[in-house]
Structure formats: C-alpha cells, structure tokens
XYZ file of C-alpha atoms in Angstrom:
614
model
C -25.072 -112.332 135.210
C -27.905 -112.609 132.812
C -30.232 -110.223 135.112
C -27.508 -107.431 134.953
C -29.076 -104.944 131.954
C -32.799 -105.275 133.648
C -30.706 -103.587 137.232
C -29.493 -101.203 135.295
C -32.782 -99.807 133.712
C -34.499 -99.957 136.921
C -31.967 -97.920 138.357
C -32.051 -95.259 136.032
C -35.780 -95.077 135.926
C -35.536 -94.727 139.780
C -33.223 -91.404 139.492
C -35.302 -90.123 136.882
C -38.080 -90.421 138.969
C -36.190 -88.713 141.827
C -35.465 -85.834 139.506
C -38.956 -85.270 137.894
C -39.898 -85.331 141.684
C -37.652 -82.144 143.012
C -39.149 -78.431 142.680
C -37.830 -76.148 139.823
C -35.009 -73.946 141.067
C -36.243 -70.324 140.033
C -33.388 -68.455 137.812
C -31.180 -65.732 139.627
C -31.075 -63.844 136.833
C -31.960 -62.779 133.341
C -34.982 -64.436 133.277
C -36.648 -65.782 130.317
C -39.635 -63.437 129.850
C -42.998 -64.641 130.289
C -45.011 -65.043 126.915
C -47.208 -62.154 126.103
C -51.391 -62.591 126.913
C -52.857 -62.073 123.597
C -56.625 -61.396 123.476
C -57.886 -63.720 121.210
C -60.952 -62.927 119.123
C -64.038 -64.787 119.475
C -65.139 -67.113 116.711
C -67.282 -65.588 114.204
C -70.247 -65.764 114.088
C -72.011 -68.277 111.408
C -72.953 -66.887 108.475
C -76.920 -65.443 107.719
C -78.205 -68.794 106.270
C -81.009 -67.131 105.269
C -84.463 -68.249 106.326
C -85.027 -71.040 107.457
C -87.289 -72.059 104.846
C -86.835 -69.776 101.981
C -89.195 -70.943 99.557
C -92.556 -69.024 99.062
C -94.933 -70.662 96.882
C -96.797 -67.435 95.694
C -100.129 -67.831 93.683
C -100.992 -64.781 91.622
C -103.336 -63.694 88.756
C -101.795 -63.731 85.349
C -102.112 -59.729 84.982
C -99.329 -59.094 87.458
C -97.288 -61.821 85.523
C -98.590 -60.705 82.249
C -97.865 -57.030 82.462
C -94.245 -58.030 83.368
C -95.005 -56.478 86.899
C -93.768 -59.419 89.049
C -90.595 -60.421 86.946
C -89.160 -57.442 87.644
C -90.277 -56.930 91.490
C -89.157 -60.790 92.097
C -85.139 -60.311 91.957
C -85.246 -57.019 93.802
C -87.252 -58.727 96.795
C -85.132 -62.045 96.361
C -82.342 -59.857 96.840
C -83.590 -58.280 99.981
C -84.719 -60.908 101.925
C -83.167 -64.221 100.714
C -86.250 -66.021 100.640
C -87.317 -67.224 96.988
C -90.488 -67.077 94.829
C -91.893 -70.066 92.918
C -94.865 -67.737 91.231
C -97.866 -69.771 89.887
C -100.228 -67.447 87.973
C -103.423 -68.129 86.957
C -107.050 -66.407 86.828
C -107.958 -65.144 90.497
C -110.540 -68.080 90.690
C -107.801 -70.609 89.852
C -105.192 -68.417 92.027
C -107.576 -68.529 95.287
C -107.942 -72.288 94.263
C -104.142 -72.672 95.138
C -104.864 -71.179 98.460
C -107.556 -73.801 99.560
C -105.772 -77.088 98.625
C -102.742 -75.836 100.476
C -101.244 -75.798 97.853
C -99.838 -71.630 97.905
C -97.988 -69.575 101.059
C -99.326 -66.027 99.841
C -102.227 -64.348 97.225
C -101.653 -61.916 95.047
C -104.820 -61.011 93.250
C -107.963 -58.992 92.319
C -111.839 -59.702 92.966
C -112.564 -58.379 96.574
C -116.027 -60.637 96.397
C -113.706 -63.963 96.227
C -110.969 -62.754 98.733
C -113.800 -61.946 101.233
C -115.603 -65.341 100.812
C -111.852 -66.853 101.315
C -111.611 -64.943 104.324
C -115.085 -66.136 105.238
C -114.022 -70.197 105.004
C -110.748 -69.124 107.214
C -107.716 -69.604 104.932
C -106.775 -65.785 105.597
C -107.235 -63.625 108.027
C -106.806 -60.459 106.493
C -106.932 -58.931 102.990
C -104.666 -55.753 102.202
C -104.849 -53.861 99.312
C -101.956 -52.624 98.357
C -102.344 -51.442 94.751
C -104.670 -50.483 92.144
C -104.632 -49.982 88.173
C -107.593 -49.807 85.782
C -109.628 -51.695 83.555
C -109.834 -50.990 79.763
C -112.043 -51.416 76.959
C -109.851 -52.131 73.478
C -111.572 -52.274 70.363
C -110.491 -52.144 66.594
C -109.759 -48.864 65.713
C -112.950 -48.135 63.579
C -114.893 -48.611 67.178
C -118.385 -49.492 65.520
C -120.092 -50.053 69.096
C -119.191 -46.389 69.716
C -117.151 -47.483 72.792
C -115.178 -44.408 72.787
C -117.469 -41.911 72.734
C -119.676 -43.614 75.635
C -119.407 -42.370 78.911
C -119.159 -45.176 81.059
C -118.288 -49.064 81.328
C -121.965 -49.631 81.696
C -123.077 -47.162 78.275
C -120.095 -49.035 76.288
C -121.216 -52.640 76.958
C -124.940 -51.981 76.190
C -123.786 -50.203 72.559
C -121.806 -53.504 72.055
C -124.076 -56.218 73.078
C -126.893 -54.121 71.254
C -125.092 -53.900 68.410
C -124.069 -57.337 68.084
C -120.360 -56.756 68.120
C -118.126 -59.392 69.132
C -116.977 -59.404 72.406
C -114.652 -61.292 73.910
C -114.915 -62.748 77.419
C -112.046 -64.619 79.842
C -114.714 -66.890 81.162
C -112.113 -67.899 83.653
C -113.592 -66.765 86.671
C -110.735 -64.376 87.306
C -111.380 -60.585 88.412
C -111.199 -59.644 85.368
C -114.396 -61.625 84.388
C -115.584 -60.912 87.537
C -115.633 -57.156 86.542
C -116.741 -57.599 83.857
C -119.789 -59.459 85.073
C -120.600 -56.830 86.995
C -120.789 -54.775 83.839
C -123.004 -56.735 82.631
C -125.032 -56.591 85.388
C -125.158 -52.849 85.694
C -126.334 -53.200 82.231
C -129.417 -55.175 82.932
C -128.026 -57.716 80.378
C -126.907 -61.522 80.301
C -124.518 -62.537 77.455
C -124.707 -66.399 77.107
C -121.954 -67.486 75.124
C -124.343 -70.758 73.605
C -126.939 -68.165 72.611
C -124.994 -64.923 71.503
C -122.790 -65.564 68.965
C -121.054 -62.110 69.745
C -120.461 -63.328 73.109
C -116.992 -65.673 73.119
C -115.953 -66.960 76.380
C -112.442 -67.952 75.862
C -111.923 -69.409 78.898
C -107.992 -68.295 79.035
C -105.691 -66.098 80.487
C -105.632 -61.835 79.571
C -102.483 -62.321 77.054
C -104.552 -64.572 75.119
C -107.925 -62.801 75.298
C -106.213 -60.003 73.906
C -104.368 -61.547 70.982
C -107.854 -63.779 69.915
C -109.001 -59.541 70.326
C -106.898 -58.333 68.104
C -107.146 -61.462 64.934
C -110.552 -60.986 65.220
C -110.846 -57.089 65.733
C -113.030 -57.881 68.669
C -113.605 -55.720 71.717
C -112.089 -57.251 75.225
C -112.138 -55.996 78.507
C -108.072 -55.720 79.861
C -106.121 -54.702 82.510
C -104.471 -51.525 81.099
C -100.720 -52.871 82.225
C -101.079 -56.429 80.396
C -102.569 -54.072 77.346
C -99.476 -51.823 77.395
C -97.171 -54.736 77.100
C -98.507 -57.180 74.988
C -97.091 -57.592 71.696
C -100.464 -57.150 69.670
C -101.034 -53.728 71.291
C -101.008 -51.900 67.849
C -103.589 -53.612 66.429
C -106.367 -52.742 69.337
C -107.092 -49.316 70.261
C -107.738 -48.324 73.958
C -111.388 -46.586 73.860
C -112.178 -46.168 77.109
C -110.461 -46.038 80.683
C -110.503 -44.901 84.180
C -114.809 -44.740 84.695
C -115.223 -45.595 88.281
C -116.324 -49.485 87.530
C -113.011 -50.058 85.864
C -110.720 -49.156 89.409
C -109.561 -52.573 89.627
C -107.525 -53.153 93.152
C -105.045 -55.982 93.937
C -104.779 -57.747 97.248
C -102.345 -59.916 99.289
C -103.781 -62.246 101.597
C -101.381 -64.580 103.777
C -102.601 -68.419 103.832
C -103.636 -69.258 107.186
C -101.539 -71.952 108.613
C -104.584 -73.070 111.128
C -105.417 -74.464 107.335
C -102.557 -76.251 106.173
C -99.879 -76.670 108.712
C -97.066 -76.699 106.497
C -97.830 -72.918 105.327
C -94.523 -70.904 105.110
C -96.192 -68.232 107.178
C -93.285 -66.240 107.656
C -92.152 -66.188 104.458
C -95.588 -65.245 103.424
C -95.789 -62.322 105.907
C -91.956 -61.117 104.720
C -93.316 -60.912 101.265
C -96.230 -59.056 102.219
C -94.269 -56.400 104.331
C -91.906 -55.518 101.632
C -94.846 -54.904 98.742
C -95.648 -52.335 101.119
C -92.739 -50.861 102.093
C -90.839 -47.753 100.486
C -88.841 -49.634 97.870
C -91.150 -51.354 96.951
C -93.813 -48.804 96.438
C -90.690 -46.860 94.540
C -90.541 -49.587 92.083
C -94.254 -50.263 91.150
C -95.060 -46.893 91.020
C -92.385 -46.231 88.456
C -92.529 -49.224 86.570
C -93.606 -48.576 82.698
C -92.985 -44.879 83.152
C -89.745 -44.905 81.290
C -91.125 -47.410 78.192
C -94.693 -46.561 78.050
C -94.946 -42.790 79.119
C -97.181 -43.326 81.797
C -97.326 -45.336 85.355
C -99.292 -48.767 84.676
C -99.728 -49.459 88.543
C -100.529 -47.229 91.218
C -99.556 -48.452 94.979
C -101.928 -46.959 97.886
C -99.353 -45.530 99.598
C -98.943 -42.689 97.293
C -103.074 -42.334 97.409
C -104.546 -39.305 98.863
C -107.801 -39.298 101.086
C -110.053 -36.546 101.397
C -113.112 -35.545 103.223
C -114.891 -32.326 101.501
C -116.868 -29.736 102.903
C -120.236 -31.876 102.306
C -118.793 -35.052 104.306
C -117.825 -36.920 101.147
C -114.560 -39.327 100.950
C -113.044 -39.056 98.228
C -109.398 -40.771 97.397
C -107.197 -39.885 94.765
C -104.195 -42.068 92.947
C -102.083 -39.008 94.074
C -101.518 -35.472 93.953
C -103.597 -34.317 91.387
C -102.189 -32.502 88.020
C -105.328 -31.618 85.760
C -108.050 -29.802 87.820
C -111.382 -28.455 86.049
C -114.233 -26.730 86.799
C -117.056 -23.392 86.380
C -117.379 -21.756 89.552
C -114.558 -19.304 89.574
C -114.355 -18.762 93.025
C -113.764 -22.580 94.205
C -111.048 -23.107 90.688
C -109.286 -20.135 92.052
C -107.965 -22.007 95.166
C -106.141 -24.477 92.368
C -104.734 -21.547 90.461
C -103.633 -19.488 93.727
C -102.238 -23.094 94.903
C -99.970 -23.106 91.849
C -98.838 -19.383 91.127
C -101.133 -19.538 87.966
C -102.288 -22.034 85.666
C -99.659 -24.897 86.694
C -102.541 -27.718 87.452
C -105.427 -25.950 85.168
C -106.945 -28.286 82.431
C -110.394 -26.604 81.819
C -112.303 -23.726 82.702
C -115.595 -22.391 82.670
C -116.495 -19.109 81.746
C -113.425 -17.287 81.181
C -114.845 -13.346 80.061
C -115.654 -13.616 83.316
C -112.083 -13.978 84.892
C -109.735 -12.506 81.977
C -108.935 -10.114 83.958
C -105.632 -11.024 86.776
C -105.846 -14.435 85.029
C -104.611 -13.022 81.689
C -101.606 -11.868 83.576
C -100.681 -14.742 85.548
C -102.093 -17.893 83.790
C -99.595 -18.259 80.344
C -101.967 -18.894 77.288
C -105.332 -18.117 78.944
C -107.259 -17.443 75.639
C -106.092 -20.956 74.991
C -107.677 -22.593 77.810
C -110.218 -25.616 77.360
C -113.550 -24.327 78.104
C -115.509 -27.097 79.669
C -118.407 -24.971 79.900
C -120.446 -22.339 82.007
C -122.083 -23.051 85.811
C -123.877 -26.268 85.801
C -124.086 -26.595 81.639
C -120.484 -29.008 81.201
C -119.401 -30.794 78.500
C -118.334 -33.878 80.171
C -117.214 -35.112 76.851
C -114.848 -32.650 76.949
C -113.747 -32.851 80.702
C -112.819 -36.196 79.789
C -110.707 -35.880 76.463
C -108.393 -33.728 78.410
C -107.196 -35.696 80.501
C -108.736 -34.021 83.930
C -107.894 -35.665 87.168
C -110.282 -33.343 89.430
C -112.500 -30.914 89.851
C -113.536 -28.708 92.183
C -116.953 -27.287 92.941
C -119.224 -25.619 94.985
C -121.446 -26.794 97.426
C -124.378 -25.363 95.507
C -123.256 -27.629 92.512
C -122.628 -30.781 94.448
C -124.845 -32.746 92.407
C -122.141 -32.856 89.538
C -119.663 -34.519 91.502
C -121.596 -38.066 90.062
C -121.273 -37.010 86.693
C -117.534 -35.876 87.073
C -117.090 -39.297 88.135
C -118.868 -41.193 85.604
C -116.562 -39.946 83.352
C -113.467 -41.080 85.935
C -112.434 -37.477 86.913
C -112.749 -37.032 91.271
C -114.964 -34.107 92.542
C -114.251 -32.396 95.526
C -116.855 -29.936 96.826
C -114.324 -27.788 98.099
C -116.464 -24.243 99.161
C -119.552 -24.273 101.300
C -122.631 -22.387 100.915
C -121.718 -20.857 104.427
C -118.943 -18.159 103.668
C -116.083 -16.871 106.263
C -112.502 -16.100 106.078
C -112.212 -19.883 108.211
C -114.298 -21.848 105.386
C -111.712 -19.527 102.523
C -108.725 -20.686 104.697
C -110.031 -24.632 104.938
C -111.115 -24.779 101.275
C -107.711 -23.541 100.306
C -106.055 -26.694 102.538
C -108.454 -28.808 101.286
C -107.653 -28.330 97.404
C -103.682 -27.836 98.780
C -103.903 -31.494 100.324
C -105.349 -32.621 97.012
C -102.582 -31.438 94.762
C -99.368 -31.770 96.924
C -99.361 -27.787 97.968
C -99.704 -28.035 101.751
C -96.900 -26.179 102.641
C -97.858 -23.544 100.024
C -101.268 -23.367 101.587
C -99.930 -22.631 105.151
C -97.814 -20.082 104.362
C -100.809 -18.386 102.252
C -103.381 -18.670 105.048
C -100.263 -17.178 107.183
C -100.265 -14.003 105.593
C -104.062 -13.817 105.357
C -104.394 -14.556 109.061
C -101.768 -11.644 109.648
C -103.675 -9.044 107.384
C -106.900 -9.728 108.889
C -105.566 -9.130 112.577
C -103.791 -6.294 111.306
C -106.956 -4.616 110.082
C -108.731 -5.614 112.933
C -106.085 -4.293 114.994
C -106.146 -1.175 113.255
C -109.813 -0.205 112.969
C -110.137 -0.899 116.874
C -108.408 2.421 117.707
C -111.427 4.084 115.336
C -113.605 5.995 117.381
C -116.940 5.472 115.385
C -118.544 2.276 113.610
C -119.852 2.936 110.222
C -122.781 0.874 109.152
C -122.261 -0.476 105.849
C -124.153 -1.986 103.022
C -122.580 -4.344 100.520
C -124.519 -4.324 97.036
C -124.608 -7.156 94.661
C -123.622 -7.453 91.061
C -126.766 -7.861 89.229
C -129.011 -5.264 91.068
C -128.561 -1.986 93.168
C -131.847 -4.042 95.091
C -129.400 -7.272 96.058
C -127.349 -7.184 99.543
C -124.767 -9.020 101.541
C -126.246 -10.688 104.210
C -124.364 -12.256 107.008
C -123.622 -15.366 106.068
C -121.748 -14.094 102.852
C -118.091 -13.347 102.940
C -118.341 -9.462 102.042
C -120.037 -9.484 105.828
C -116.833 -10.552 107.153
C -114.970 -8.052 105.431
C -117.092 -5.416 106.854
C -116.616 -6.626 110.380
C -112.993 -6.919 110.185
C -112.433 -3.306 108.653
C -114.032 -1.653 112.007
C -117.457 -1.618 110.437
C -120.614 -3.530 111.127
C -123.066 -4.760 108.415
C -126.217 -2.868 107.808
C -128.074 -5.765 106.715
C -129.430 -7.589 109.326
C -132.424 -10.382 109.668
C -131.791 -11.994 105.966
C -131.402 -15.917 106.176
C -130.043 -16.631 102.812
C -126.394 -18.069 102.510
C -124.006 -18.208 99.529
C -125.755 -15.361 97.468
C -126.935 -12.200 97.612
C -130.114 -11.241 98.596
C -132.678 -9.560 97.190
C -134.782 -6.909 98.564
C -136.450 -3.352 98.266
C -135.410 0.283 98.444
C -137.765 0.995 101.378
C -135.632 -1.974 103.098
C -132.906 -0.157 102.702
C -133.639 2.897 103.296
C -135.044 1.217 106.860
C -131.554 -0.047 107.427
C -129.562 3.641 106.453
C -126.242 2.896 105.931
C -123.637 5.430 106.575
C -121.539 3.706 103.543
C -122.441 1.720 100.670
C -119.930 -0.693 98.879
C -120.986 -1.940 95.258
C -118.622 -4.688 93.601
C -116.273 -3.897 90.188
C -118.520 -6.495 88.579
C -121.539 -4.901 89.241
C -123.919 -4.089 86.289
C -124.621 -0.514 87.703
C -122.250 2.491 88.846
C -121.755 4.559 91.833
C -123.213 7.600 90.097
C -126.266 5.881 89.263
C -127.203 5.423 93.705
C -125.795 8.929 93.904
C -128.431 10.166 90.959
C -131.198 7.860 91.904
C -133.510 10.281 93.836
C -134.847 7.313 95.998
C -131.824 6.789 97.495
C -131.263 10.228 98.641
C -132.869 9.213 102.264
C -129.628 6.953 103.270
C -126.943 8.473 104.946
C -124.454 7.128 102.023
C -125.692 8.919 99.118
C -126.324 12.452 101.341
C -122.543 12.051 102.299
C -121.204 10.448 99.155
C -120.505 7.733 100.728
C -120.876 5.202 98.028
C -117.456 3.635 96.551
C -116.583 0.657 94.161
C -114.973 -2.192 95.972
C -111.491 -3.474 94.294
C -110.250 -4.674 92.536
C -110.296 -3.936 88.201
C -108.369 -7.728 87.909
C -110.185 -9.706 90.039
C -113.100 -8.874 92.903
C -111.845 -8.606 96.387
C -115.088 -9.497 97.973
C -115.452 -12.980 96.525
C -114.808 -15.897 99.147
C -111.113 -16.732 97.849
C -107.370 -15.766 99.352
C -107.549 -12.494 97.938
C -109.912 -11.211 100.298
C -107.923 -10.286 102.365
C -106.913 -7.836 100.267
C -110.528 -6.784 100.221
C -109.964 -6.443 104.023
C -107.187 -3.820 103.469
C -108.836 -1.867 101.096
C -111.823 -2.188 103.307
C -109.546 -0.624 106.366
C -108.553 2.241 104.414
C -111.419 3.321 103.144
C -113.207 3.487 106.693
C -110.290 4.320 108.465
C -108.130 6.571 105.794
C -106.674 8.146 109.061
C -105.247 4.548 110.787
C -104.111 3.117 107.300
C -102.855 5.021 104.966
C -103.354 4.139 101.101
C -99.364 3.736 100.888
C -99.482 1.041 103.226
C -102.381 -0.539 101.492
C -100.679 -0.661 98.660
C -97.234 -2.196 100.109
C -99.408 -5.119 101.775
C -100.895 -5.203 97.577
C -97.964 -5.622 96.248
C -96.766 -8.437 99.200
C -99.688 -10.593 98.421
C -99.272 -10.523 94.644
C -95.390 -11.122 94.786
C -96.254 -13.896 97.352
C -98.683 -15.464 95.265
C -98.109 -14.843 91.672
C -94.052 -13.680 91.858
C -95.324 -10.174 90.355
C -97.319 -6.842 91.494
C -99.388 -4.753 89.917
C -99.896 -0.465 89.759
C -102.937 0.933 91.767
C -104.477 1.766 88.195
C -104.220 -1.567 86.852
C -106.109 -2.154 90.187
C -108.860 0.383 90.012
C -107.555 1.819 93.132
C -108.017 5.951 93.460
C-alpha cells in the first residue's frame, strides 16, 4: 500500500479545486461594508532644481568689484534666481577679452567705443546701459595743478601736464583709461609715459592706482564709488566731479552663443533682466547712501528725459533738487513748483524779486547770488552744489557753460509768450523736479480763471482798446506776441498795438504812434520807472482817449508783476476783468479768486494793500 498517501493528496487537491471553482454565496444579511473610496493625492511635484545650468561666468571691470557694488548685489540676485556668479574682474579691455575667448556668459563694464567694436565682431548683440556714476579727479590736498578751481576735465589735465605734476595713469586699457584718453585728447596733448616723467602708467587695477595716488600725493583719475571706499580715501582729496566728460556709463552685454556654443545664454539673459528690474534698481540706487552720505551709482531707470522749448534733450540722474538761474520769470516756475524756495540753490538778481519772495521763500536775503542776466559766476553755480538751471530762450547760449561746469540747462520759456507756452514751461520744469501732479492741478486753476474771465467779459457790451506800457519807458509797448497781449484779450479787451513784429520784449516806439493807435485804456506795470500821473500830466498825451478819460491805471501787483509770463498771470487776468468790466466782476470776487491762488500755491494770502490793489 505504498501508493496510499500520494491518493490521498490528489484527492484533496481535487475538492479544493472544486471549491475554489463554485461562485461566492452573497450574505443575507449584515453585510460587511464596502471599504471607503479615498481620493488619493497626486504625487508632488519634484522640487525647483533650479536652472538647469546655474553657473554664470560673469566678467566685469574692477570698479563695480572695487567699489563693493557687486558683493553686495551678488547674494540678493543668487537668492532670487538660483543661478550663481563666478565674477572675474578686470580692466574693461581685459573684461571684453573674457568675452572673445569664450571664456565669460555676460559683460558688465564701461567704454561704449570697445562694447560697440564687440558688437561689431558679433559676440553680442546688444549693449544696455543700465547705470551710470562719475569720474573724479583726486589730488593731494594742497592741489598745486589748480585742479579744483578749473572748470572742466579738459582745463584740469592741461594745468597738470603743464605744470609737470605727477599723474597717474591705469594704462590698462580699461574705461577708465579710456576716459581718460579722451581727456587727453580734448586737451590737444599726448602724455608718453617713457618721455614724461610726470606721466606713470601703472598698468593696474583703480584700487591700486589710487593707493600708488595717495604714497605719492599724485593726481589720478577714479571712479567716484571705488574713491569713496577705498581705504586711502583720506589722504586724496576729490577736486573735481560731475563735468560732462566724467559721466561714465556701465553696460551689460550678453555673449552671443552663435560664438561659443557652450554660452550659458539664459543664465546670462536672467542676470541681465534682474539689474534692471525694480529691486534691483532699489538696491544700487541706495547703495553708499547710508555710509557715505550720498548715492555712488545712479541706475537709468530713475533718469529723467527732457525735450525743452528749443528742441534740446536733455537727461537728468533724477528729479532735480538744486535749481539756479537769472531770469526771474523762467526760476519762478521752480519756486511756484515747490511752494517757495524748496529746490532754490542760487539766484540772480534778487532787489528785483524781494518782494512776494521775501514772504514765501524762508531766508531770502540769504540766498546765493549767482549773478545778474547773462553775467554768472559759474564758479559759484558750481560750489553749491546746483543740479539745474533754467533759462530763457533768449539766454540759450548758457546752457554750454552750465554744463561745463556739470549742472543741466533746460531752456524752459520761449521767446514766443501765451498763457499755453506759461502752462507747458510750468510742466516742463514740473517733469524735471518730480512736481507733475503739482503742475496739473496749477495749470487747472489757471485754465479755470482764464475761461472764467473770458466768460465774463463776453456779456460786456463794448471792447476797450488797450495799451500795455513797458517798464523802462512810457515810449515801450506790448505787442502781440508778449503775454500782457493775452491778458488783454482774455479780459474782454483787444490790444491797441497792432503791426509790431518783435517777440519776448517790449517794443519801442513814438508818441505820434501812439497817439495813431488811441487807446481807450492804458495799463503801465508796478515795475515801471514812471507813474500814472506823469501820462496824465504829460501834455502830449492828452490826444488819447486814456488820459482825456483817466483811463490810465497801474497793473498789479506791489509783490510780484501780474503781467510777466509765469502762473500768476492769471491773476493779472482777474484784475484785468475787473478793471474793464467793474460791473461783471466785482473787486470782492477778485479778491476771493486772490486769495485762492495764493493759498493754493504758497499755503498763505495776502491783504489788497500788501497787493497794491485800490
């Protein structure tokens, strides 16, 4: 029976079989409940790795480095965007270098002539400027060239190099040498270091120019943000800055990968979009303000562009704070702008606005005085510190020397006068110094008091002819083209003077003129050198239809004129209205539209007598 236990098993596998092979019987009741369907969250997703290649091999010039600039952009942008910098910095020639042997992702440096030729050979595509600071001359403090008093670049080299005074140079090919060869150049001379012995080319980076500067109480042309942070600093002095020749302007230029295939273009294009976005621009405009009093770089986002009333561009680092100038008219937009004297640095002739000014500018007698009209002390206009001026049209041809000495000119009023030219010249200085919104809400109100008047004298049933007299002589008129025309006009009157074609001044003519044109009213200015009694007691004048009716009155105001081509004009327009038209507009509502302008402008108003107004 040895096959017996083998039976067995197959027989039990057989029922088991059976079994496994019969359908489940379902429960009657009580049944088990199912298991619950539980949503199951996806898998997360992996982790930001970060770029894919996060390295950025970033060749710069040593100033950025230097000036301790890029240390303390690097972690903030690190931190941002995950790539990583490895910053090589060198002279711009050397920097560039990196860029044609492949051997740099991005650019960060300063001579426009050697990005453009870069650009030229195709290793970049583009250059952007992004940010700007300024050259510096430092000298030993006794300054025996005279470098501080010079006033430019171009003046201070020649005084050295004709002197004999060491100089000395980065010979590095680097924009700094490269602006300072243009210097040179300007200067009409050639230093040659194996000739001059004044002349050193070093041949190193700014850091050491400046310390081989300062043992050897040499002069040295700098970057102002290396100067300001390099340990040696007390033993140069900073005599001169900010003449146009010393702008110097940093670049970033992506390497082209058509060049060198292994370019980390992207990370190269990352870098360059956060340089020149907010927090960036945050940063580097801020940076040295809280250690060194003052910003050491200036990014071109916070740069303002203007065009002026002659067609000239003009771009400032930002809003300015220090405006100068002689023609009262065109300063007057900066001090209406700013309530009083908030951005005034420097004046011109102030006995001839101590009037309002005295009561709205704090310490007026104090005030620089630059000088009077076209005779400036640009000396001066640079010691304080001036970062514009405004002018005239008719003294456009200062805007060059304002510059030489590194303030901006605008030409802000045109010869042509009109309330549209007060109203633009006002925006124009407004856009300049940050005041825009001021400026609308000004030219607002002056809009609304010149349609009121307008508005008014149209329900007048007659249309004086008037004559407006000039300062100087009872024999100078308004012609059209001057501003006191427009007042005229806008009052319900219409100008006498007709057939003069001289604009921005008055003009000057005869009594038998006038007595040709007859006005019915005459109008002489509260800075004339004459009074209404002497027309009224000047027997030639009896033949005009002013002086038989005595019609001749002193136009407002006693604190500053009315008729002059500024905001307050339109003051001049009220008054105007109320004198022709007594009936329409009564004195008491002259004098509440006064007092809204002053309280808009200056936070204060003033009596009718303090006015001149009878």
């Amino acid at each position: 029976m040895k096959n017996r236990p083998l039976t067995i098993i197959l027989a039990l596998l057989l029922v088991l079989g059976m079994v496994a092979c019969t359908p489940a019987t379902q429960p009657s009741a009580d049944p088990t409940p199912e298991a619950p369907v539980v949503d199951v969250a996806p898998s997360p997703e992996p982790a930001d790795e970060g770029p894919a290649n996060p390295i950025i091999r970033l060749s710069t010039t040593t100033s950025v480095n230097d000036s301790g600039l890029l240390p303390y952009l690097q972690p903030e942008f690190e931190a941002d965007t995950g790539y990583k910098l490895e910053i090589t910095s060198a002279g711009t020639g050397a920097a560039i270098e990196k860029g044609r042997t492949g051997d740099a992702d991005a650019l960060l440096v300063h001579s426009k002539s050697a990005e453009e030729t870069f650009i030229s050979e195709g290793f970049a595509a583009e250059r952007i400027p992004f940010m700007y600071n300024y050259f510096v001359i430092l000298g030993p403090a006794d300054d025996p060239a005279g470098v501080g008093s010079a006033a430019n670049a171009t003046e201070a080299f020649k005084a050295i190099a004709e002197g004999g005074f060491t100089f000395i140079s980065r010979g590095d090919s680097s924009g700094t040498h490269n602006a300072e060869n243009k210097i040179w150049a300007a200067a009409q001379i050639e230093p040659n270091p194996e000739k001059d012995s004044w002349y050193v080319s070093a041949g190193q980076g700014m850091g050491a120019c400046i310390t081989m500067a300062a043992e050897e109480q040499a002069y040295v042309l700098s970057d102002k943000a290396t100067y300001l942070a390099h340990e040696m600093r007390p033993q140069l002095n900073l005599l001169l800055e900010r003449s146009d020749e010393m702008k110097n302007t940093y670049s970033m230029l992506a390497i082209s990968p058509d060049k060198w295939a292994d370019t980390n273009i992207d990370g190269a294009n990352a870098f360059i979009e956060w340089m020149q976005g907010e927090k960036a621009t945050q940063l580097i405009d801020s940076y040295g303000v809280a250690e060194y009093g003052e910003q050491l770089f200036f990014t071109m986002a916070g740069e303002i562009a203007l065009t002026d009333v002659v067609g000239r561009t003009v771009t400032l680092p930002g809003a300015a704070t220090k405006v100068v100038g002689t023609h009262n008219p065109s300063m007057n937009t900066a001090i209406v702008l700013g309530g009083g004297g908030k951005y005034l640095a420097g004046f011109g002739n102030k006995e001839m606005a101590d009037g309002l000014y005295q009561y709205v500018i704090e310490n007026f007698d104090s005030l620089t005085s630059i000088g009077k009209g076209k005779n400036i002390n640009f000396e001066t206009v640079a010691s304080i510190g001036a970062d514009l001026a405004i002018l005239p049209e008719r003294f456009t041809d200062q805007a060059e020397q304002y510059e030489a000495v590194g303030v901006p000119a605008i030409v802000a009023l045109p010869n042509t006068e009109s309330f549209d030219t007060i109203k633009n010249s006002l925006t124009l200085v407004a856009k300049a110094l940050g005041e825009e919104a001021r400026a609308a809400e000004i030219c607002e109100f002056f809009d609304n008091q010149v349609t009121k008047a307008k508005e008014v004298s149209s329900k007048a049933s007659r249309q004086p002819s008037v004559m407006f007299l000039g300062g100087s002589s009872m024999l100078t008129v308004a012609p059209e083209a001057m501003i006191q025309s427009y007042i005229i006009e806008a009052a319900g009157g219409k100008n006498a003077v007709t057939g003069i074609d001289v604009k921005g001044e008055f003009a000057e003519v005869n009594l038998e003129q006038i007595i040709v044109w007859n006005p019915d009213v005459i109008w002489i200015p509260a800075y004339a050198d004459y009074t209404v009694d002497d027309i009224l007691n000047d027997a030639g004048w009896t033949a005009t239809n002013a002086v038989k009716n005595k019609a001749v009155y002193q136009f407002p105001s006693a604190l500053e004129p009315w008729d002059y081509p500024t905001a307050s004009c339109c003051l001049g327009v009220c008054w105007a209205t109320n004198n022709l038209h007594p009936e329409l507009y009564t004195k008491d509502e002259l004098m509440a539209d006064v007092d809204a302008y002053y309280t808009l402008v200056y936070g204060r108003t003033f009596t009718a007598e303090e006015l001149g107004i009878k």
